[in-house]
Coordinates of C-alpha atoms in Angstrom, one line a residue:
M1 CA 104.2 104.9 93.9
Q2 CA 102.8 102.5 91.3
N3 CA 104.0 105.1 88.7
F4 CA 107.6 104.2 89.5
L5 CA 107.0 100.5 88.6
I6 CA 105.2 101.5 85.4
Y7 CA 108.1 103.8 84.5
L8 CA 110.6 101.0 85.0
Q9 CA 108.6 98.5 83.0
T10 CA 108.1 101.0 80.2
E11 CA 111.8 102.1 80.1
L12 CA 113.2 98.6 80.3
F13 CA 110.8 96.5 78.2
S14 CA 109.5 98.8 75.5
E15 CA 111.5 96.8 73.0
S16 CA 111.8 93.1 72.6
S17 CA 114.2 91.4 74.9
N18 CA 115.0 89.1 72.0
S19 CA 116.5 91.9 70.0
K20 CA 120.3 92.3 69.8
D21 CA 119.8 96.0 70.6
F22 CA 117.9 95.3 73.8
L23 CA 119.4 97.9 76.3
H24 CA 122.7 97.6 74.4
E25 CA 124.1 100.9 75.9
Y26 CA 123.6 99.5 79.5
R27 CA 124.9 96.0 78.9
T28 CA 127.6 94.7 81.4
G29 CA 127.5 91.0 80.6
H30 CA 125.7 88.5 78.4
W31 CA 122.5 88.8 80.4
S32 CA 123.1 91.7 82.7
W33 CA 122.7 95.5 82.5
Y34 CA 123.7 98.4 84.7
I35 CA 120.6 100.6 84.7
S36 CA 121.3 103.1 87.4
K37 CA 121.0 105.9 84.8
I38 CA 117.4 104.8 84.0
V39 CA 116.4 104.5 87.7
N40 CA 118.0 107.8 88.7
A41 CA 116.2 109.6 85.8
Y42 CA 112.8 109.0 87.3
T43 CA 110.7 112.0 88.1
P44 CA 107.2 111.8 89.5
E45 CA 104.4 112.7 87.1
D46 CA 103.5 115.7 89.3
G47 CA 107.0 117.1 88.6
S48 CA 107.9 117.1 92.3
K49 CA 111.5 116.4 93.2
G50 CA 110.6 113.8 95.9
D51 CA 113.2 111.6 97.4
L52 CA 113.9 108.7 95.1
T53 CA 114.8 106.4 98.0
Q54 CA 111.4 106.9 99.5
T55 CA 109.8 106.1 96.2
I56 CA 111.7 102.9 95.9
E57 CA 110.9 101.9 99.5
A58 CA 107.2 102.5 98.9
S59 CA 107.2 100.8 95.5
I60 CA 109.3 97.7 96.2
S61 CA 108.6 96.2 99.6
D62 CA 110.9 93.2 99.4
F63 CA 114.4 94.1 100.5
T64 CA 117.5 93.1 102.5
E65 CA 119.5 95.3 104.8
Y66 CA 123.1 95.0 105.8
S67 CA 124.7 96.9 108.6
R68 CA 128.4 96.9 109.4
F69 CA 129.6 94.6 112.1
S70 CA 132.5 95.7 114.4
N71 CA 135.9 94.2 113.8
E72 CA 135.5 92.0 116.8
E73 CA 132.2 90.6 115.6
A74 CA 133.6 90.1 112.1
D75 CA 136.6 88.2 113.5
Q76 CA 134.3 85.9 115.5
S77 CA 131.6 85.3 112.9
E78 CA 132.0 84.1 109.3
R79 CA 128.6 85.7 108.4
A80 CA 129.6 89.1 109.8
Y81 CA 132.9 88.9 108.0
R82 CA 131.2 88.1 104.7
I83 CA 128.7 90.9 105.1
N84 CA 131.4 93.5 105.9
R85 CA 133.8 92.3 103.2
Y86 CA 131.5 91.4 100.2
Y87 CA 128.5 93.7 100.7
L88 CA 129.7 96.8 102.5
D89 CA 133.4 97.3 101.8
P90 CA 133.0 97.4 98.0
H91 CA 130.6 100.4 98.4
E92 CA 132.7 102.0 101.2
T93 CA 129.6 102.2 103.4
D94 CA 128.3 101.0 106.8
Y95 CA 124.8 100.4 105.6
L96 CA 123.3 98.9 102.4
R97 CA 119.7 98.2 101.4
S98 CA 118.8 96.0 98.4
F99 CA 115.4 96.0 96.7
S100 CA 114.4 93.4 94.2
K101 CA 111.5 93.3 91.6
Y102 CA 110.8 90.6 89.1
Y103 CA 109.2 91.2 85.7
K104 CA 107.8 88.5 83.4
V105 CA 107.9 89.8 79.9
P106 CA 107.0 88.3 76.5
I107 CA 110.0 87.4 74.4
F108 CA 108.6 89.5 71.5
S109 CA 107.3 92.9 72.5
G110 CA 103.7 93.7 71.7
D111 CA 102.8 90.0 71.8
V112 CA 101.2 89.9 75.2
N113 CA 99.3 86.6 74.6
F114 CA 102.4 84.8 73.6
N115 CA 103.1 82.0 76.1
E116 CA 106.9 82.2 76.1
K117 CA 108.1 84.8 78.5
R118 CA 111.5 85.8 80.1
I119 CA 111.9 86.6 83.7
F120 CA 114.1 89.6 84.6
E121 CA 115.1 90.8 88.0
V122 CA 115.7 94.5 88.8
V123 CA 118.0 94.9 91.8
I124 CA 118.4 98.4 93.3
R125 CA 121.0 99.1 96.0
V126 CA 120.7 102.2 98.2
F127 CA 123.6 103.2 100.3
K128 CA 125.6 106.2 101.6
K129 CA 129.4 106.4 101.2
H130 CA 131.5 107.4 104.2
G131 CA 131.3 111.2 104.5
A132 CA 128.5 111.6 101.9
D133 CA 125.3 113.5 102.5
Q134 CA 123.1 111.9 99.9
N135 CA 122.1 108.3 99.2
I136 CA 123.6 106.6 96.2
I137 CA 121.3 104.5 94.1
E138 CA 122.8 101.7 91.9
A139 CA 120.6 99.4 89.8
N140 CA 121.1 96.3 87.7
L141 CA 118.9 94.2 85.5
F142 CA 119.5 90.5 85.3
W143 CA 117.9 87.8 83.2
R144 CA 116.8 84.9 85.3
H145 CA 116.4 81.4 83.9
Q146 CA 112.9 80.0 84.1

């Protein structure tokens, strides 16, 4: 499962994060990127078509889970209302898992001894839309201030 993390690091940070072209085809904001295509392209080195969700679960242990609350619970609890409205409704799902991994990378690629580094967070969301058979995996990369 360590191969998945190495794959991510290689695909995301093989070029300098200081470059104007850094992941330019995935850019969604000044310091954010939609990298689902990169994550979903992962195939294990042994060539097996294992479940990517299981690979993510085994590789990134820190995650949050959101399950839908009933309408009655959402009406009575602000927290339940926010989870349904802001986390689950946009994805049309009853269940969402979020995984997060931080990477500390040198500002200039290839300069591993350089003290100045940037911190990036990879956020992977796994969910199943209503009526769907397979999990959907969405991923974003964010630059985090030090």
